[in-house]
Coordinates of C-alpha atoms and ligand atoms in Angstrom, one line a residue:
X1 CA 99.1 118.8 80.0
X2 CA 102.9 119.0 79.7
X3 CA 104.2 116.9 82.7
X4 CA 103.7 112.7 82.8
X5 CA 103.1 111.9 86.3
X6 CA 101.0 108.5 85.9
X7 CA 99.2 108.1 88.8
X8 CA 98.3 112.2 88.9
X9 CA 97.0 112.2 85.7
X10 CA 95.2 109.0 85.3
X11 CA 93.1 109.0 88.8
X12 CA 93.5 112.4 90.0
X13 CA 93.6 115.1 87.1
X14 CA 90.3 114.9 85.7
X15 CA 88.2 116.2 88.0
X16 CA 90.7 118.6 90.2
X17 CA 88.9 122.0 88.5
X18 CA 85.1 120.7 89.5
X19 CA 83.2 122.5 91.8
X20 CA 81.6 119.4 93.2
X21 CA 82.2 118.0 96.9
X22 CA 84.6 115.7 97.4
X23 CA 85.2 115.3 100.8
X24 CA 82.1 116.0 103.2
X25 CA 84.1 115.9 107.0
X26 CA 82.1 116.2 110.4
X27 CA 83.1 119.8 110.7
X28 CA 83.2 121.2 106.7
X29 CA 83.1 120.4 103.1
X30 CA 85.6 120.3 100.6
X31 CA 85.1 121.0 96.4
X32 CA 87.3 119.2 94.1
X33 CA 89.1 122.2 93.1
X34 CA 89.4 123.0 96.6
X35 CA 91.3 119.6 97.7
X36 CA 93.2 120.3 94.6
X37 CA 94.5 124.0 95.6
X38 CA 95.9 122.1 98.5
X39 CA 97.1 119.1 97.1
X40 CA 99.2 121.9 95.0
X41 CA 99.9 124.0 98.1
X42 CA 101.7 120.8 100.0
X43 CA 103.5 119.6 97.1
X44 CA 104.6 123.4 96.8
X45 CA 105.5 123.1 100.6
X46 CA 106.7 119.9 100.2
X47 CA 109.3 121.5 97.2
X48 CA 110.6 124.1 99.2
X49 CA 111.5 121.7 102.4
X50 CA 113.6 119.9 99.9
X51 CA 112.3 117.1 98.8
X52 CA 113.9 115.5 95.7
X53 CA 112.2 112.7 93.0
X54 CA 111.9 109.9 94.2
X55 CA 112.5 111.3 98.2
X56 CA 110.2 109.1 100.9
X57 CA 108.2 111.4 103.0
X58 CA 106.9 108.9 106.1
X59 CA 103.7 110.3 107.9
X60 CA 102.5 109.1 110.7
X61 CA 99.6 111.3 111.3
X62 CA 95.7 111.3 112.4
X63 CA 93.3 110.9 109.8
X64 CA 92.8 114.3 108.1
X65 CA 91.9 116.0 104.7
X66 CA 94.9 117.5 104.8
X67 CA 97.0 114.4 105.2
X68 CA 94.7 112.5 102.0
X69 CA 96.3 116.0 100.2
X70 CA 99.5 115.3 101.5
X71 CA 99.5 111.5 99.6
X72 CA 98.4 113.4 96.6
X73 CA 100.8 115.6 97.0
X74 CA 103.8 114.2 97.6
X75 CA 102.9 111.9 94.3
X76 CA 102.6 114.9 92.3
X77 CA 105.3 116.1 93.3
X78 CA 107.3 112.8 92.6
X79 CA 108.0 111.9 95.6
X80 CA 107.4 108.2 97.4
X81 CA 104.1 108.2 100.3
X82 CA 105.2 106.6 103.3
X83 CA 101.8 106.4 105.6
X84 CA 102.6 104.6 109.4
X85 CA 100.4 103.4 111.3
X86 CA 99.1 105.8 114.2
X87 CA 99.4 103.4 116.7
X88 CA 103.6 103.1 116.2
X89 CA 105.6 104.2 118.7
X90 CA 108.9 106.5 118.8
X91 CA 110.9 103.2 119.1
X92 CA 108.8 101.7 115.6
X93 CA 108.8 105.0 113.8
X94 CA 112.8 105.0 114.3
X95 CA 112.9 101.4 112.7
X96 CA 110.4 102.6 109.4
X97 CA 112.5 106.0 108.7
X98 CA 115.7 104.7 109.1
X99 CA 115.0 101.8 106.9
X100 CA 112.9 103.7 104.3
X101 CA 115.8 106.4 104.7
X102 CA 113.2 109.1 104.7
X103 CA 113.6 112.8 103.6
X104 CA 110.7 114.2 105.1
X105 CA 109.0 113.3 108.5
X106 CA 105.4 114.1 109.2
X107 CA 104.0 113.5 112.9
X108 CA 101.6 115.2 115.1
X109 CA 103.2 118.2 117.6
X110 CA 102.6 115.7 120.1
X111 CA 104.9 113.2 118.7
X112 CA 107.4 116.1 117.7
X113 CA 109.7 115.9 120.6
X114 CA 110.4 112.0 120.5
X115 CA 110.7 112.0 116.8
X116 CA 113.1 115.0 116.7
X117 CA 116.8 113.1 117.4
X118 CA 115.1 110.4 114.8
X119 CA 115.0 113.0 112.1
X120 CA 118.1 114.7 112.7
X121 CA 120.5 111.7 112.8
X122 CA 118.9 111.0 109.1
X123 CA 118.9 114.4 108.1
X124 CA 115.8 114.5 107.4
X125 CA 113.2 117.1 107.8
X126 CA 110.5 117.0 110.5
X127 CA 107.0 118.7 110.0
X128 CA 103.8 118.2 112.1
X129 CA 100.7 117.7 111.2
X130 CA 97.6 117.2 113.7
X131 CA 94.1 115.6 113.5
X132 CA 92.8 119.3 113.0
X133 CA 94.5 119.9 110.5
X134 CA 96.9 122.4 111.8
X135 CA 100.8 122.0 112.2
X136 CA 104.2 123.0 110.9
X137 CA 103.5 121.8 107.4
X138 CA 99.7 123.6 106.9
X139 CA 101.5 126.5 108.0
X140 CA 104.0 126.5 105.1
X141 CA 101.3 125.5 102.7
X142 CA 99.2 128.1 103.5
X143 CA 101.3 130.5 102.0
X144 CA 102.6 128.4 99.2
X145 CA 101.3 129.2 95.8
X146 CA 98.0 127.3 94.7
X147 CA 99.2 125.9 91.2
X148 CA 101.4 123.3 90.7
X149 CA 103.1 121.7 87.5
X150 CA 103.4 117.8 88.6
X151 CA 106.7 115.9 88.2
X152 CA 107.1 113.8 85.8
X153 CA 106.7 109.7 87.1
X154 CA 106.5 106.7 84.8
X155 CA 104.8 103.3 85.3
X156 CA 107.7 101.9 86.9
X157 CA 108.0 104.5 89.1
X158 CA 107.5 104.2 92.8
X159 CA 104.5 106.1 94.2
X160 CA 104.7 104.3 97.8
X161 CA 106.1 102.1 100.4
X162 CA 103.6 100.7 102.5
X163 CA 105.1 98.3 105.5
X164 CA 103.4 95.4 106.2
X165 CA 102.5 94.6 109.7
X166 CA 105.0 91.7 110.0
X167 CA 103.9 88.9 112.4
X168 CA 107.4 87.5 112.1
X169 CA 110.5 89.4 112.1
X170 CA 111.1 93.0 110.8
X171 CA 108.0 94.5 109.2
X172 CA 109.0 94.6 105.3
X173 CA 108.6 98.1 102.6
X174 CA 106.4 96.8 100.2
X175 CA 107.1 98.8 97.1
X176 CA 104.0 99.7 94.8
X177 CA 104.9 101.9 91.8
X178 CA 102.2 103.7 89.5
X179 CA 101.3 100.8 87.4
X180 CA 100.1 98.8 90.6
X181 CA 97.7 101.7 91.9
X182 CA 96.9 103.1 88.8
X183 CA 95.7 99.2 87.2
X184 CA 93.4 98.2 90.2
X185 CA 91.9 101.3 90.4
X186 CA 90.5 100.8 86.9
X187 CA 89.6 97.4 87.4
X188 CA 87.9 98.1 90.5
X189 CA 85.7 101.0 89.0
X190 CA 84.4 98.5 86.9
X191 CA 84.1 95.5 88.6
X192 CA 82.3 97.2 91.4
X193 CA 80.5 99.5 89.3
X194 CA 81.4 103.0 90.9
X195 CA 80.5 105.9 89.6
X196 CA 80.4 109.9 90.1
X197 CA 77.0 109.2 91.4
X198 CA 78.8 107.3 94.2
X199 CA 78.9 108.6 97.8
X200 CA 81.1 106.5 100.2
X201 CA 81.0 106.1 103.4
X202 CA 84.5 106.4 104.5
X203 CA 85.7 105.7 107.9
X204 CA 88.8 103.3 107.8
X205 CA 92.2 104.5 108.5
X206 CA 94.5 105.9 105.6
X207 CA 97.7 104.5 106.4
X208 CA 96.4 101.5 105.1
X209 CA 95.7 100.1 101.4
X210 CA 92.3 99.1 102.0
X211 CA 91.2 103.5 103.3
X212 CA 93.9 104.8 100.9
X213 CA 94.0 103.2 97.6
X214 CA 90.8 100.9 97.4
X215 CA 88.5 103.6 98.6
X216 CA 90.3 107.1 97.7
X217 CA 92.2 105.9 94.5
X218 CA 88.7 104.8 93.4
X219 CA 86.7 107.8 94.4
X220 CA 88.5 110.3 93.3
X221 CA 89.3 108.5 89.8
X222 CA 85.1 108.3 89.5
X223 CA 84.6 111.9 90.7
X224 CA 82.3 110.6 93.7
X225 CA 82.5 112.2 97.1
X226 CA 83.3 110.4 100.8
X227 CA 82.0 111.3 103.7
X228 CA 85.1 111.1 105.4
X229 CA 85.2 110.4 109.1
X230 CA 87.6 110.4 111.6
X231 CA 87.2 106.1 112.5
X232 CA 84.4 103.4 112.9
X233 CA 81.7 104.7 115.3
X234 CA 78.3 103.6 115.1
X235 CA 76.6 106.8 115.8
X236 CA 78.4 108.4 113.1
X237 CA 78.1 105.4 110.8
X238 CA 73.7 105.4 112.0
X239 CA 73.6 109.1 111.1
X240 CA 75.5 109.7 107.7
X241 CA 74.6 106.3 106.4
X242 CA 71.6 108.0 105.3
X243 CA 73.4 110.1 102.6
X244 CA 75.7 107.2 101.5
X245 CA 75.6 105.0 98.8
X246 CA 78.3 102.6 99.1
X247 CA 80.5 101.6 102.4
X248 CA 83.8 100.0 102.6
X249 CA 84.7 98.3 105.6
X250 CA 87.2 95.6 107.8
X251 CA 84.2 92.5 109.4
X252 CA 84.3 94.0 112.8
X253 CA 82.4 97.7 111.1
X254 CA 79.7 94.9 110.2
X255 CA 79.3 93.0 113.1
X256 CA 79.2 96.3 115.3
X257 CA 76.5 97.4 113.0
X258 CA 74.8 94.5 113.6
X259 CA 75.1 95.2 117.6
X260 CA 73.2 98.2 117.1
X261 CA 69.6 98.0 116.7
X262 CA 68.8 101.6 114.9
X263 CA 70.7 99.6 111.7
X264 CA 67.9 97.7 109.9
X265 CA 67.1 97.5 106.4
X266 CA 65.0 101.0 106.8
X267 CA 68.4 103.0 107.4
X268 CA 70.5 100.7 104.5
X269 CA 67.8 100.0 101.8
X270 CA 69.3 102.9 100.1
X271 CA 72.3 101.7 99.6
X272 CA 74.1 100.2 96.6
X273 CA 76.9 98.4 97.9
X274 CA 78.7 97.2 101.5
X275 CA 81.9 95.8 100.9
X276 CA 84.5 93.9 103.3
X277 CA 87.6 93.4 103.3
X278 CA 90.7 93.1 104.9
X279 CA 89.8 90.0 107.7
X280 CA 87.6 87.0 106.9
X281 CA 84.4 87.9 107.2
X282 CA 82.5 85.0 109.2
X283 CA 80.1 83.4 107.2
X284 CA 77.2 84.0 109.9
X285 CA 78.3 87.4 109.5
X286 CA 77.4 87.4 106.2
X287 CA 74.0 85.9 106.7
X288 CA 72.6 88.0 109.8
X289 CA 73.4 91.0 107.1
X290 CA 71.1 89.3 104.6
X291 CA 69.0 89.0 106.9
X292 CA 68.8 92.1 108.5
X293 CA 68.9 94.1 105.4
X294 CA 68.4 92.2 102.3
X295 CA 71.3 93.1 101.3
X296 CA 75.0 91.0 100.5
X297 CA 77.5 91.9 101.7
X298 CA 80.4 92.0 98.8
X299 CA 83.9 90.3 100.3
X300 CA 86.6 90.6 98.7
X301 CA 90.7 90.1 99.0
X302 CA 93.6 91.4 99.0
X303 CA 96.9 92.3 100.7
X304 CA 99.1 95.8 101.0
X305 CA 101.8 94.0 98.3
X306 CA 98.9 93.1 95.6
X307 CA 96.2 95.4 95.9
X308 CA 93.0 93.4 95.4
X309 CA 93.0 90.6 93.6
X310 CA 90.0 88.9 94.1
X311 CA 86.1 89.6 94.6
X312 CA 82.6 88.2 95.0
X313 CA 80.5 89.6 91.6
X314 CA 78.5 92.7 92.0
X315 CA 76.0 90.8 89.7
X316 CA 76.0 87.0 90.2
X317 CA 75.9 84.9 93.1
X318 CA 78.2 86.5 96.2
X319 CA 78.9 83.4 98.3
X320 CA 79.3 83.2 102.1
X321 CA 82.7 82.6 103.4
X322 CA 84.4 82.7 99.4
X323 CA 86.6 85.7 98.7
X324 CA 85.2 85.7 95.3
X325 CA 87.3 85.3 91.5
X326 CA 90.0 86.6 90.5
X327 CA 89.7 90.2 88.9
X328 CA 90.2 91.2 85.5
X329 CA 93.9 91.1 84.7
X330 CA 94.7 89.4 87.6
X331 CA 96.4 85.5 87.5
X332 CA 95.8 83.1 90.4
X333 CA 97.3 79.7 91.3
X334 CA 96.7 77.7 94.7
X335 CA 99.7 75.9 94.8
X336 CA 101.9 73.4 96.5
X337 CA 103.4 75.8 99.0
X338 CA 106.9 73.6 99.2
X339 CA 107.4 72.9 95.0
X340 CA 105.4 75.8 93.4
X341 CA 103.3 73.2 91.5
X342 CA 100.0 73.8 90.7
X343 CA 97.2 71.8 92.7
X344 CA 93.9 70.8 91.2
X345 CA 90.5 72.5 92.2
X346 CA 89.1 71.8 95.9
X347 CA 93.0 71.1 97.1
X348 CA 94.0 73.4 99.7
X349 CA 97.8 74.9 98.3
X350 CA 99.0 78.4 99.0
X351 CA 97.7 81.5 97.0
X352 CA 100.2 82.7 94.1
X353 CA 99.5 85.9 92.0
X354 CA 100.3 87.8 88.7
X355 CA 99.1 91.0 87.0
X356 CA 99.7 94.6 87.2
X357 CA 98.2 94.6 91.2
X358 CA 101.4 92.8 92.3
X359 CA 103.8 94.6 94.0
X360 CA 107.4 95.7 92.3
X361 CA 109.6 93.7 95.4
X362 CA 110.2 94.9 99.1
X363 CA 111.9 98.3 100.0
X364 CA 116.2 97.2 99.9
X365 CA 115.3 93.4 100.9
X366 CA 116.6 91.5 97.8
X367 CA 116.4 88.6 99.4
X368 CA 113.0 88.7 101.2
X369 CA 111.7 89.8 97.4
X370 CA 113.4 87.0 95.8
X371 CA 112.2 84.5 98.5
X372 CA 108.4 85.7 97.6
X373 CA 108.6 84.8 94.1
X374 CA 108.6 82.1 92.3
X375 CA 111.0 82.1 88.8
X376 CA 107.7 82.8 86.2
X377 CA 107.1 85.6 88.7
X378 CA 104.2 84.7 90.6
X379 CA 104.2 86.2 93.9
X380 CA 104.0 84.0 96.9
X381 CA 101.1 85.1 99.2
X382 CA 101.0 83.4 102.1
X383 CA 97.5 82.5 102.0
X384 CA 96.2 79.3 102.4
X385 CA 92.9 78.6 100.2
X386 CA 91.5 76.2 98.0
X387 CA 89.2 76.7 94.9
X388 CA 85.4 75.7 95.7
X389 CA 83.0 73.9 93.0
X390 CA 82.1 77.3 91.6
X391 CA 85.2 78.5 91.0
X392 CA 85.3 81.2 94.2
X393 CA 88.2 81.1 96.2
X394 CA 88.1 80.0 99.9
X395 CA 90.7 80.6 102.5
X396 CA 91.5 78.4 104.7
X397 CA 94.5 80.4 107.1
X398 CA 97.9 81.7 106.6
X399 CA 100.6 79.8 105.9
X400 CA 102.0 80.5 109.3
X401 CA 98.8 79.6 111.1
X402 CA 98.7 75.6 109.6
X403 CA 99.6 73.5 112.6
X404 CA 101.4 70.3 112.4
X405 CA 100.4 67.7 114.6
X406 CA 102.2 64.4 114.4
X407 CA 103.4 65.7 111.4
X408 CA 99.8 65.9 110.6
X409 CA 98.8 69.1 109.0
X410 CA 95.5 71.1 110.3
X411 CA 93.8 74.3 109.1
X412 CA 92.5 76.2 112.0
X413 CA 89.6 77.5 109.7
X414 CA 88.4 73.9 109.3
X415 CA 88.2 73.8 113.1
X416 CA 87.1 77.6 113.8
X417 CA 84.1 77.0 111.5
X418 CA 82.9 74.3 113.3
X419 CA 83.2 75.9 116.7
X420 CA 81.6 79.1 115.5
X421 CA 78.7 77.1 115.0
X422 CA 78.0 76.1 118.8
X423 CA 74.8 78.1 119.9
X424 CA 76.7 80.6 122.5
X425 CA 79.8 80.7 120.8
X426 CA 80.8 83.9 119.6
X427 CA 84.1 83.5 117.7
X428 CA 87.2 81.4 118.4
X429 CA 90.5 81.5 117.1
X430 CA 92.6 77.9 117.0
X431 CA 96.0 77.7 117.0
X432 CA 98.9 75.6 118.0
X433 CA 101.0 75.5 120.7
X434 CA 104.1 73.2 121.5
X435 CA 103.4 69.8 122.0
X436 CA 106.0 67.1 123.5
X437 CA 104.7 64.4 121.9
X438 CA 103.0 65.5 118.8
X439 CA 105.5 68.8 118.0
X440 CA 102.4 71.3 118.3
X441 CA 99.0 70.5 120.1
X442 CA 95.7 72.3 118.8
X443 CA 94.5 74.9 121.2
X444 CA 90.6 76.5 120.6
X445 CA 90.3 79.8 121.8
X446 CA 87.2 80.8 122.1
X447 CA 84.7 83.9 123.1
X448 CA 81.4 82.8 124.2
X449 CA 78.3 85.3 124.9
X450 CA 76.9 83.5 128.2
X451 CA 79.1 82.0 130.8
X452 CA 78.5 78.1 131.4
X453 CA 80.0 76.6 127.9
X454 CA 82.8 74.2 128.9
X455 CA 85.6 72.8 127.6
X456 CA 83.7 69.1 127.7
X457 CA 81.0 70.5 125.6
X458 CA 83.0 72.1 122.6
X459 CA 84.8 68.7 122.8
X460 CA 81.0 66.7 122.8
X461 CA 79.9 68.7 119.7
X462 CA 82.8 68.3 117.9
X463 CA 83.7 64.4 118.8
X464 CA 81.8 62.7 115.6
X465 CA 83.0 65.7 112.9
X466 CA 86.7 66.3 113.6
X467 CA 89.3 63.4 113.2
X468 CA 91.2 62.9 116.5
X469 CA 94.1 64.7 115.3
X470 CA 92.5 67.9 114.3
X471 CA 90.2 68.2 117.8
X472 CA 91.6 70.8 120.5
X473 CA 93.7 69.0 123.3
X474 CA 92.3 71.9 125.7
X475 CA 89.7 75.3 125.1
X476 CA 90.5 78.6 126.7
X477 CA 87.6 81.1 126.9
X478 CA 88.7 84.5 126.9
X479 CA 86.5 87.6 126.9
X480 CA 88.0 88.9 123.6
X481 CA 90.5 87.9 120.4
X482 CA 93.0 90.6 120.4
X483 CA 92.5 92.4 116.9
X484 CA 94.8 94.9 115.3
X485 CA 93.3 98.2 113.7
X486 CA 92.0 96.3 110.5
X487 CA 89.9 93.9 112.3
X488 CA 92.8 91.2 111.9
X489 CA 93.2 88.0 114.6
X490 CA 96.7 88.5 115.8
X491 CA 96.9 84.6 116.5
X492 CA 101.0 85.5 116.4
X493 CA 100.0 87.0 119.9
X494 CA 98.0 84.1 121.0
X495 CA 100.6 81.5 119.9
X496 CA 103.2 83.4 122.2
X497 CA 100.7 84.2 125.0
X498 CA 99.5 80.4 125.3
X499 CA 103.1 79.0 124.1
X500 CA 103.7 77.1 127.8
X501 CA 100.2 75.3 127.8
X502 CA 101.7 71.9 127.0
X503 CA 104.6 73.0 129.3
X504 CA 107.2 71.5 127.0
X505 CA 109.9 72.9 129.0
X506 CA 109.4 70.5 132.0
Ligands
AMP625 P1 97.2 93.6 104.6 O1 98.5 93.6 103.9 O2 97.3 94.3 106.0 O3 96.1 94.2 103.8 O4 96.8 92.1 105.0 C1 96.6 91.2 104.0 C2 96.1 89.9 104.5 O5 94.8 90.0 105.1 C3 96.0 88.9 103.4 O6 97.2 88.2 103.1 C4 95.0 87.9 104.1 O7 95.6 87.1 105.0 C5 94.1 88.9 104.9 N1 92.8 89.2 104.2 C6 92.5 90.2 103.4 N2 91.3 90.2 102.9 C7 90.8 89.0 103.4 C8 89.5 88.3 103.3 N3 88.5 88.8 102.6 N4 89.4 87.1 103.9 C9 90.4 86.6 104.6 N5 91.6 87.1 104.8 C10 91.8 88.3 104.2

């Protein structure tokens, strides 16, 4: 091997000749070596539409093999994966490739015309690419030659920009270079014990870490296959569960499994390993799997600018409701989230991380970066948690969520967890909402199964647990928590929904 392309030659290279499936879709299969003629077909295409080391190509495309080549690709090739959320509009996608001052532009025919004026005022070139795999870029792969020497791309390289979803502000280009996705692949391989023998069940999106890096990084490092599906559907999940042996998934794929009475132990005894990620998984979550299956459900953490950086054990005791310890290689601190100092076990402080998983700084926003880290370089998470009497970690919220209360401070988990608890509740989500007397008052939003659960009776059962601060100064039941694609509460969208309760204008 002459070239020194990191990431293509420690995860991908080894097995790109092998006959073996990797990707088993609805419609076809795909060998190794086949994936791999592609892979070397785009970045060939990729090449001759002019793309430089070090270029950004954004893609905001539906899931497809050929857009899992197209990542692979364009790192083999040297340039800089930019996946966008499919959900983004025109008026977002303008925003993410003028920012990341992309080179090439992949969306669907469909999106073709409102992207257009984007690309030109950047000079960048446009290409489309559709769920069936067809478009302007297969086209000029198609008859691009099959081998490809990849470009050379050291540790400190980038390999992507991944933007986060932003609650506040302008969503921010979090830069992850070869060393990042290269480390926690390894790790991961180990600490979850994948192997070639390993057959996922794949059906998150891939513009996101958790569907691109967690699950296809580590796949295609172990030489496993994926049955690789469009998105969460429980018919598809029923039917090709069968020739899985590990799944990866946000909560909601597990409580939606749980909805369906075809999955019982019968249809998952087989398999080695369901793991979750992404969202907290609710404890009770946790335990209707066990029960329903026998089987633990593995929860783990992480976030698009780290990687993963903790996990429940694959052997040892995975705890309800804990994220787990910190993987190999990776440093943790809860601390005090105002002076950086480091708090004592079972005191809630804000998650800080170190190792190779941490991200290199955000896309051109020197001071956002230098705002997330502390001076011994520790990056600043945003998660609240606290370290439980086994050493696991627990989190309590973000940072963003705590309320303040006459000046009081309140983790809505604390309160959530107790509400979750109330036969007929199905979830709730508690934030705050400007107060005039106490600066923020605690609002409990709540989904119940049955009708008839009032506001009197949340406030009954919670009376003799909750101080007086921390209970809810009114409930609203809703039907549903609005969720974004990875299962996420958006309780920014709540807060600014339910923003007049206390009416603090008047
Ligand atoms: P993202 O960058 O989209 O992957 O979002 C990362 C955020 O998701 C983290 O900062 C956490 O707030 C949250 N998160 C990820 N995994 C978990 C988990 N297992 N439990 C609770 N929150 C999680």
């Amino acid at each position: 091997m002459t070239s020194n392309n990191m990431l293509f030659d420690q995860l991908f290279a080894a097995h790109q000749d092998s006959e073996k499936i990797f990707l088993h879709t609805v419609q076809t299969d795909y060998s190794y070596a086949q994936f791999h003629q592609l892979v070397n077909q785009l970045a060939n295409a990729l090449l001759q539409t002019g793309l430089k080391t070090g270029d950004r190509v954004a893609v905001q495309a539906a899931k497809s093999v050929t857009q899992l080549a197209l990542y692979v690709a364009t790192i083999k090739a040297g340039g800089v994966y930019l996946p966008l959320n499919t959900s983004y509009t025109a008026f977002e996608l303008d925003y993410f490739i003028t920012n990341a001052d992309a080179s090439i532009v992949v969306v669907s025919d469909k999106a073709e015309a409102d992207i257009a004026p984007i690309a030109t005022r950047q000079n960048a070139r446009l290409l489309t690419l559709n769920a069936d795999e067809t478009g302007s870029l297969t086209a000029i792969a198609s008859t691009s030659d099959t081998r490809f020497e990849a470009v050379s791309r050291g540790p400190e390289d980038l390999a992507a920009i991944l933007y986060t979803s932003g609650t506040t502000g302008r969503s921010k280009g979090a830069q992850l270079c070869h060393r990042n996705l290269v480390s926690n692949t390894l790790v991961l391989r180990d600490f979850w014990q994948f192997t070639s023998d390993d057959v996922l069940l794949h059906m998150l999106p891939i513009y996101h870490t958790h569907g691109l890096f967690v699950a296809c990084n580590l796949l295609a490092f172990v030489g496993g296959s994926m049955i690789f599906l469009p998105r969460f559907d429980a018919d598809h999940a029923v039917q090709y569960m069968k020739q899985a042996t590990t799944m990866m998934g946000v909560p909601t794929f597990y409580t939606r499994l749980l909805d369906d009475s075809r999955f019982d132990a019968g249809l998952s005894n087989h398999m080695r390993l369901f793991i979750s990620g992404s969202a907290p998984l609710l404890a009770e979550t946790h335990k209707q799997f066990e029960a329903r299956t026998g089987k633990q459900i593995l929860e783990r953490y992480g976030m698009t600018e780290t990687n993963m950086s903790t996990s429940n054990p694959y052997d040892g005791a995975r705890i309800a409701g804990t994220v787990g310890v910190p993987l190999p290689g990776v440093e943790l601190r809860i601390a005090d989230p105002k002076t950086g100092e480091e708090l004592a076990d079972g005191e809630i402080g804000i998650i800080e991380l170190k190792g190779d998983n941490v991200f290199t700084g955000y896309w051109q926003m020197a001071e956002k970066t230098a705002e997330s880290f502390r001076d011994d370089g520790y990056f600043i998470t945003g998660d609240m948690a606290r370290i439980d009497e086994n050493g696991y970690v627990v989190i309590v919220g973000r940072d963003k969520d705590l309320i303040i209360s006459g000046g009081l401070n309140i983790y809505p988990k604390e309160i959530e967890g107790l509400i979750d608890t109330i036969d007929g509740v199905v979830e709730s989500a508690v934030i705050g909402a400007p107060h005039p007397d106490f600066g923020e008052g605690v609002v409990a939003v709540i989904v119940t199964a049955e009708a008839g659960l009032t506001e009197a009776d949340i406030m009954a059962f919670l009376a003799d647990k909750l101080a007086k601060f921390k209970q809810p100064k009114t409930c609203i039941f809703v039907e549903e928590l609005p969720r974004n694609t990875m299962g996420k509460v958006q309780k920014a969208a709540l807060r600014e929904r339910h923003q007049q309760i206390f009416n603090t204008s008047s």
